[in-house]
mmCIF file of C-alpha atoms in Angstrom:
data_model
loop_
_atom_site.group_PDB
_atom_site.id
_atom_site.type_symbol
_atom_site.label_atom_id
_atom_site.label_comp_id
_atom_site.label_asym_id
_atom_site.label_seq_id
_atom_site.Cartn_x
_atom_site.Cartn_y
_atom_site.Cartn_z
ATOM 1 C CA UNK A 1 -26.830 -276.876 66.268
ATOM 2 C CA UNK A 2 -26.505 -279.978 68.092
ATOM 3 C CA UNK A 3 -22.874 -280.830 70.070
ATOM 4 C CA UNK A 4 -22.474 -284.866 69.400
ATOM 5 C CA UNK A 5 -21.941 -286.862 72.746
ATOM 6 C CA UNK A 6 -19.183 -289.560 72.471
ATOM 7 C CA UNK A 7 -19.156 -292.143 75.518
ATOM 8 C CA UNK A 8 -15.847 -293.930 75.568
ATOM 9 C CA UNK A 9 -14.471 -296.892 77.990
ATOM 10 C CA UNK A 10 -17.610 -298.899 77.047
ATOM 11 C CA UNK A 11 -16.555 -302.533 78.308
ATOM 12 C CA UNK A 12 -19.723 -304.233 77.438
ATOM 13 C CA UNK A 13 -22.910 -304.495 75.419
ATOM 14 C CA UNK A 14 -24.805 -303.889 78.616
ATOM 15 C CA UNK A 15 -23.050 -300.436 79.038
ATOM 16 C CA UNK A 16 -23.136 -299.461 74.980
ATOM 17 C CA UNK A 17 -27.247 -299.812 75.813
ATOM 18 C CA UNK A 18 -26.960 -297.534 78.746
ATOM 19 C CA UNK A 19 -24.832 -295.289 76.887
ATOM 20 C CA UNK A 20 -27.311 -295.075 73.536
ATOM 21 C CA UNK A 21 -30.036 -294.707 76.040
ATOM 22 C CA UNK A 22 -28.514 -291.562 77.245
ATOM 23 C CA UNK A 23 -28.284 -290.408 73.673
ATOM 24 C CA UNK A 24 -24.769 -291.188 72.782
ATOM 25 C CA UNK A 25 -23.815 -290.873 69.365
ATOM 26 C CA UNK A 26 -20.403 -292.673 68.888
ATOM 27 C CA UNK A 27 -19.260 -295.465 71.810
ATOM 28 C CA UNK A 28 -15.794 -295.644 72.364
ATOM 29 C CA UNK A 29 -13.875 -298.864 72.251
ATOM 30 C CA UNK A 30 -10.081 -298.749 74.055
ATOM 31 C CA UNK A 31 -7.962 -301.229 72.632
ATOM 32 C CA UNK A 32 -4.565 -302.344 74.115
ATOM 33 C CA UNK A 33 -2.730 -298.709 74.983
ATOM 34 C CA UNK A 34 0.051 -297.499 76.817
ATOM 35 C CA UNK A 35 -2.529 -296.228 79.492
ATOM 36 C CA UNK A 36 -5.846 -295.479 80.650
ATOM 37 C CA UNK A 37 -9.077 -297.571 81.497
ATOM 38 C CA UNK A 38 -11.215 -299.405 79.787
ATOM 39 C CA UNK A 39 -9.107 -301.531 77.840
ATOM 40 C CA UNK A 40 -11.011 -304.507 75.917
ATOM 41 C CA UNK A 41 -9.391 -307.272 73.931
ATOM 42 C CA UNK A 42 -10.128 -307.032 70.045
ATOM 43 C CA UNK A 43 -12.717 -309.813 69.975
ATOM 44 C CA UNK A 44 -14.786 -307.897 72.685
ATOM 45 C CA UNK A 45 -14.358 -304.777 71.106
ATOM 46 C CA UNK A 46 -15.927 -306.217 67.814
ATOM 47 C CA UNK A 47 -18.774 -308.091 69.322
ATOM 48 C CA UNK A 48 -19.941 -305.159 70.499
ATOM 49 C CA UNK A 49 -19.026 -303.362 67.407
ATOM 50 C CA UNK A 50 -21.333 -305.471 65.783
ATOM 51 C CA UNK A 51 -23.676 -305.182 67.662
ATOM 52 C CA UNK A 52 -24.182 -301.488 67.607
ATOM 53 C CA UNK A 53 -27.185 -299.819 65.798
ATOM 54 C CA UNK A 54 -27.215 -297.482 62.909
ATOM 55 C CA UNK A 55 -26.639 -294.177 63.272
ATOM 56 C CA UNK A 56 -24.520 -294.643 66.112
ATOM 57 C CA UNK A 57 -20.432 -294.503 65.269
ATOM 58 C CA UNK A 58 -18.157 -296.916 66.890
ATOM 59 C CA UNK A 59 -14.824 -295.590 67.355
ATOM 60 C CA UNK A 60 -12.010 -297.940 67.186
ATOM 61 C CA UNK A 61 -8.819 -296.826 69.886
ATOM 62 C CA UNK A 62 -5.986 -297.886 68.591
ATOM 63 C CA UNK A 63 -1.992 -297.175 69.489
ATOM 64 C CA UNK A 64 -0.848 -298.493 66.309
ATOM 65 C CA UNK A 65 1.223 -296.118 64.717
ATOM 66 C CA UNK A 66 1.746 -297.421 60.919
ATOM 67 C CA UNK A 67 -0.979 -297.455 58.107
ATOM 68 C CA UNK A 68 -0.677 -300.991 57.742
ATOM 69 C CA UNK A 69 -1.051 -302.252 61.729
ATOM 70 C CA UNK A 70 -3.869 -299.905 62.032
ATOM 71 C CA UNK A 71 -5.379 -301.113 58.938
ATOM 72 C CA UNK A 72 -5.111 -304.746 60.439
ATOM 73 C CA UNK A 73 -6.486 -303.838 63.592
ATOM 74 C CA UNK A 74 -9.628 -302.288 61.969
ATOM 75 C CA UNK A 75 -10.076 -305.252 59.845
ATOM 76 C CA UNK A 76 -9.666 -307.640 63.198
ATOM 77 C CA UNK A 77 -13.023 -305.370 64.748
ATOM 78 C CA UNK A 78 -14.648 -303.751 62.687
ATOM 79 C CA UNK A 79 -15.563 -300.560 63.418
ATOM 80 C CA UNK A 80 -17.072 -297.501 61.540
ATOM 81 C CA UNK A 81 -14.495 -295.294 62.707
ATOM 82 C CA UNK A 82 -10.295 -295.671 63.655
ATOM 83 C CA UNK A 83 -9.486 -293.176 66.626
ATOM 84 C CA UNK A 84 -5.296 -292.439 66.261
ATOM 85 C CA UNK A 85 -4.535 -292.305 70.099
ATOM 86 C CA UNK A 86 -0.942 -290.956 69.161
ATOM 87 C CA UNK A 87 0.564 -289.043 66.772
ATOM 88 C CA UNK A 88 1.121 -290.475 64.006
ATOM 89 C CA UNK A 89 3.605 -289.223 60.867
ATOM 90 C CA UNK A 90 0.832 -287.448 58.428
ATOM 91 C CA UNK A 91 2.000 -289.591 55.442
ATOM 92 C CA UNK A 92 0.820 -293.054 57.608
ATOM 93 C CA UNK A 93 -2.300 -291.041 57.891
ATOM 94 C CA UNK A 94 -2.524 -290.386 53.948
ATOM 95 C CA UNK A 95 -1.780 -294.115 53.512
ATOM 96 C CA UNK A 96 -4.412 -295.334 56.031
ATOM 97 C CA UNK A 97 -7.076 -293.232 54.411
ATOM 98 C CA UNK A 98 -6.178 -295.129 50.672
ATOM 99 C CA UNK A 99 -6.263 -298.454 52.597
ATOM 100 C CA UNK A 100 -9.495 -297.247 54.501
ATOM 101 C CA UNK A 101 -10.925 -295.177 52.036
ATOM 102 C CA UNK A 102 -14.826 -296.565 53.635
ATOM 103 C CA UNK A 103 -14.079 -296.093 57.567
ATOM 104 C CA UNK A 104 -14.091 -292.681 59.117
ATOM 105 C CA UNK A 105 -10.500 -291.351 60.552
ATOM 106 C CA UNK A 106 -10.287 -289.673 63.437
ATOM 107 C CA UNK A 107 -6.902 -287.880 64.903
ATOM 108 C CA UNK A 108 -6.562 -287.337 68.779
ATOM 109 C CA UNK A 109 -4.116 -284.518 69.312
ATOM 110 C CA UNK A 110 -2.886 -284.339 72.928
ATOM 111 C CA UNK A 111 -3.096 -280.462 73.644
ATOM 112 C CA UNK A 112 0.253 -278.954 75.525
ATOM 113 C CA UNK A 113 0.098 -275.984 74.110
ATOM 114 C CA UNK A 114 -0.254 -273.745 71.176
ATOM 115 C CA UNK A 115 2.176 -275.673 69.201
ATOM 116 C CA UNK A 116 -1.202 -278.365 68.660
ATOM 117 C CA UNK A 117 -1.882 -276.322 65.786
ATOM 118 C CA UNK A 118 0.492 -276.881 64.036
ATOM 119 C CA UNK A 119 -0.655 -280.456 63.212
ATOM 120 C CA UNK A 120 -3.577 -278.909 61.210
ATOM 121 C CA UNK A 121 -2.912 -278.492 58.015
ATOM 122 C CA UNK A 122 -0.985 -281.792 58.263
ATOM 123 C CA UNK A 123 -3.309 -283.879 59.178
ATOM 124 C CA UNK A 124 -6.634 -282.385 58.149
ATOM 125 C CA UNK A 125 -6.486 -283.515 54.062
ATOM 126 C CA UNK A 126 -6.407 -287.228 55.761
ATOM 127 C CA UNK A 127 -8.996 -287.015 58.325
ATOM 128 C CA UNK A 128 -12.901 -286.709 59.283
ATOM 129 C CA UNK A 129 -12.109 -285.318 62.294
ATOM 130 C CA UNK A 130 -9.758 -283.754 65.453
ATOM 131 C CA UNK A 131 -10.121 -284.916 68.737
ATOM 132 C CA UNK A 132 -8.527 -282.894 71.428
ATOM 133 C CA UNK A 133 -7.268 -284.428 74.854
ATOM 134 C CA UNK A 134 -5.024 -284.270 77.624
ATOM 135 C CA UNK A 135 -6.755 -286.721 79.685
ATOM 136 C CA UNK A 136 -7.771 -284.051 81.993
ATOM 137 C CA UNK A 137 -9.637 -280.562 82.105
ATOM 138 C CA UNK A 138 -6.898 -278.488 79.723
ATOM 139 C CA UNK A 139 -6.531 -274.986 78.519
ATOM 140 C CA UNK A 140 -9.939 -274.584 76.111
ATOM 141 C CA UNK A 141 -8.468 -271.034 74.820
ATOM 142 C CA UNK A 142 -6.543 -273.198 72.488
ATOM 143 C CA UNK A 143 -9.126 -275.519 71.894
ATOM 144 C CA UNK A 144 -11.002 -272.709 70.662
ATOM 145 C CA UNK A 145 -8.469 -271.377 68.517
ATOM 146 C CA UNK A 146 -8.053 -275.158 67.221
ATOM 147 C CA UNK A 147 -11.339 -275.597 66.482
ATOM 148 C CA UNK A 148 -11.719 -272.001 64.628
ATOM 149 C CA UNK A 149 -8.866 -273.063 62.641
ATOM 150 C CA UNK A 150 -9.569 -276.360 61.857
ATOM 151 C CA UNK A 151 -11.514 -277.343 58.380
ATOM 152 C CA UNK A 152 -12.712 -280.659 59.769
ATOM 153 C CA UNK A 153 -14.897 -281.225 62.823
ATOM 154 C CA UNK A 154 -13.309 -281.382 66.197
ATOM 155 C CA UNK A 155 -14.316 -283.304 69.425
ATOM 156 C CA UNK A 156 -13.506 -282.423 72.851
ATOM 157 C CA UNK A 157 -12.161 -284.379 75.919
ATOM 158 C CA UNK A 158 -10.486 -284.323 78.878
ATOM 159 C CA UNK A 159 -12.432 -283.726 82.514
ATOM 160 C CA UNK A 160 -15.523 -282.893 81.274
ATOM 161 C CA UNK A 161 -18.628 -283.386 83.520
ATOM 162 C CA UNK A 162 -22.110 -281.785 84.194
ATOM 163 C CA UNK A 163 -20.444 -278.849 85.840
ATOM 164 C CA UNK A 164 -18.269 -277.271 83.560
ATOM 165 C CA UNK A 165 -19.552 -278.769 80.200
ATOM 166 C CA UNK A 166 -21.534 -275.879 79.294
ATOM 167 C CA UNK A 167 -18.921 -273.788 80.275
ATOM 168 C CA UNK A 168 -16.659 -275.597 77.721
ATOM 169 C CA UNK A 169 -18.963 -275.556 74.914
ATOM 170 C CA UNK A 170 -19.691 -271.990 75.189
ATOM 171 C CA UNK A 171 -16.077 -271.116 75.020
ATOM 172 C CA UNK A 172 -14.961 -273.918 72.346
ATOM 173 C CA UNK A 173 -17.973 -274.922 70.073
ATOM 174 C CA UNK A 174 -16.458 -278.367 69.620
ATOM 175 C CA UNK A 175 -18.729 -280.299 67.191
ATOM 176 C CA UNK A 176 -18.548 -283.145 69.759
ATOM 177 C CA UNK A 177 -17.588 -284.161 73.328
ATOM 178 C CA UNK A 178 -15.743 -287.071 74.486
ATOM 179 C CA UNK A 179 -16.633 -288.673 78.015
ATOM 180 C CA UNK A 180 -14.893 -291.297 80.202
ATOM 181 C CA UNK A 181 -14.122 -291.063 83.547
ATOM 182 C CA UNK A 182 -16.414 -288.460 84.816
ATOM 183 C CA UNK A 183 -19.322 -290.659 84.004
ATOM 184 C CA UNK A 184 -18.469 -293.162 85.843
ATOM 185 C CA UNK A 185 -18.735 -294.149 89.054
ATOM 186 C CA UNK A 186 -16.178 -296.923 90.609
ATOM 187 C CA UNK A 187 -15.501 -298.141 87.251
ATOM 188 C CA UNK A 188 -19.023 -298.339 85.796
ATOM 189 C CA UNK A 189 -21.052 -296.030 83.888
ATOM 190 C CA UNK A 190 -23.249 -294.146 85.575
ATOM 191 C CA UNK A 191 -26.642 -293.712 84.808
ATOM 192 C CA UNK A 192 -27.461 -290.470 87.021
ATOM 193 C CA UNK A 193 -24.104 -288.955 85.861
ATOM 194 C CA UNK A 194 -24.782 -289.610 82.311
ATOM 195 C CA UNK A 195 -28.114 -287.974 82.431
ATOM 196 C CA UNK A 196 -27.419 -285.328 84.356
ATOM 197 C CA UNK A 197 -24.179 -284.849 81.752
ATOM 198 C CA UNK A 198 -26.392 -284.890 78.580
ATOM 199 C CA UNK A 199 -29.104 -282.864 79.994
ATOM 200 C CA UNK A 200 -26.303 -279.747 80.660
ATOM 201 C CA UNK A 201 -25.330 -280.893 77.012
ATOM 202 C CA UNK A 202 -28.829 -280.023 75.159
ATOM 203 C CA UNK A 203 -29.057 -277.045 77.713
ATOM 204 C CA UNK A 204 -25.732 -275.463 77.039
ATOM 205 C CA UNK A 205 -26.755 -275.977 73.015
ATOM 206 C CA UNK A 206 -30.315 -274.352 73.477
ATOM 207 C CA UNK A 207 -28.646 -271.163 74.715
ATOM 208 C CA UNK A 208 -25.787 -271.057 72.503
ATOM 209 C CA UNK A 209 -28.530 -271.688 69.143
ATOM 210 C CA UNK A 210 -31.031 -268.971 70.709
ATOM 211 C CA UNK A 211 -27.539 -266.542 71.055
ATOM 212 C CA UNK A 212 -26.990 -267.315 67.359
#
């Protein structure tokens, strides 16, 4: 058992190093979207794409909201995986995955309540995997209940930091975590925060594996 470590807001091939270094397994790449930091221009976003080393995922975000403009944008970066910042009607989603049958689909669902579930069954037959967020710390009793429910794997965001990770995983078992903001310090990643953050990480897992 081994909880995946997703470092999003990477601006730069400097901070994708840092962020590898760490032992990131996906870097996040924030297109143009209606908020939030970290927001690259496409040609950026592929450079560094490109750039990336095998096995580590680089997750497209995109606020497109058709099967076709998403399918453009991938093909204008690049990336091994498309993260769907909104939600998106589930037949765009069974569209994108016969235009994208080779890049990995990913689903952010913006948890407001128990109603989130509802976008399972849905969604799942078109996608790799769930990512919960609310942009902030959030209610993880339904993030647990979406993740027992949910056939695919699921990824967890939203004010997550050194302090209250474990806590999170213990309650959730995502099969992944999402960072941003709380590894960062005035804008840039952090290099204490990340280690400090991935070091609670492979804690929190040791425990939960030796708990069974």
């Amino acid at each position: 058992m081994r909880t995946r470590i997703k470092i999003c807001c990477i601006a730069s091939i400097d901070e994708a190093q840092l962020a590898i270094a760490a032992g990131a397994d996906a870097l996040g790449l924030v297109a143009a979207v209606p908020c939030g930091p970290g927001v690259l221009p496409d040609a950026r976003i592929a450079k560094i794409a490109a750039w990336a080393p095998p096995p580590v995922s680089t997750f497209l975000l995109t606020a497109e909201t058709t099967a076709s403009r998403i399918a453009e944008h991938v093909a204008a970066t690049l990336p091994t995986t498309v993260q769907i910042v909104n939600h998106i009607a589930p037949q765009e989603v069974a569209e994108l995955a016969r235009l994208l049958p080779q890049v990995r689909r990913v689903q952010v669902i913006h948890v407001e309540g128990g109603d989130a579930l509802a976008m399972i069954p849905a969604h799942a037959p078109h996608v790799h995997a769930f990512l919960l967020d609310t942009g902030r710390s959030h209610d993880w009793a339904i993030s647990a209940r979406f993740v027992r429910a949910s056939p695919v794997p699921v990824f967890l965001a939203g004010g997550l930091d050194d302090s209250n990770v474990a806590g999170a995983l213990r309650q959730v078992r995502p099969y992944g975590i999402d960072l941003c903001s709380r590894v960062r310090t005035d804008g840039r990643l952090d290099i204490l925060k990340l280690a400090l953050l991935t070091s609670a990480v492979r804690e929190a897992d040791a425990l939960l594996y030796a708990e069974g």
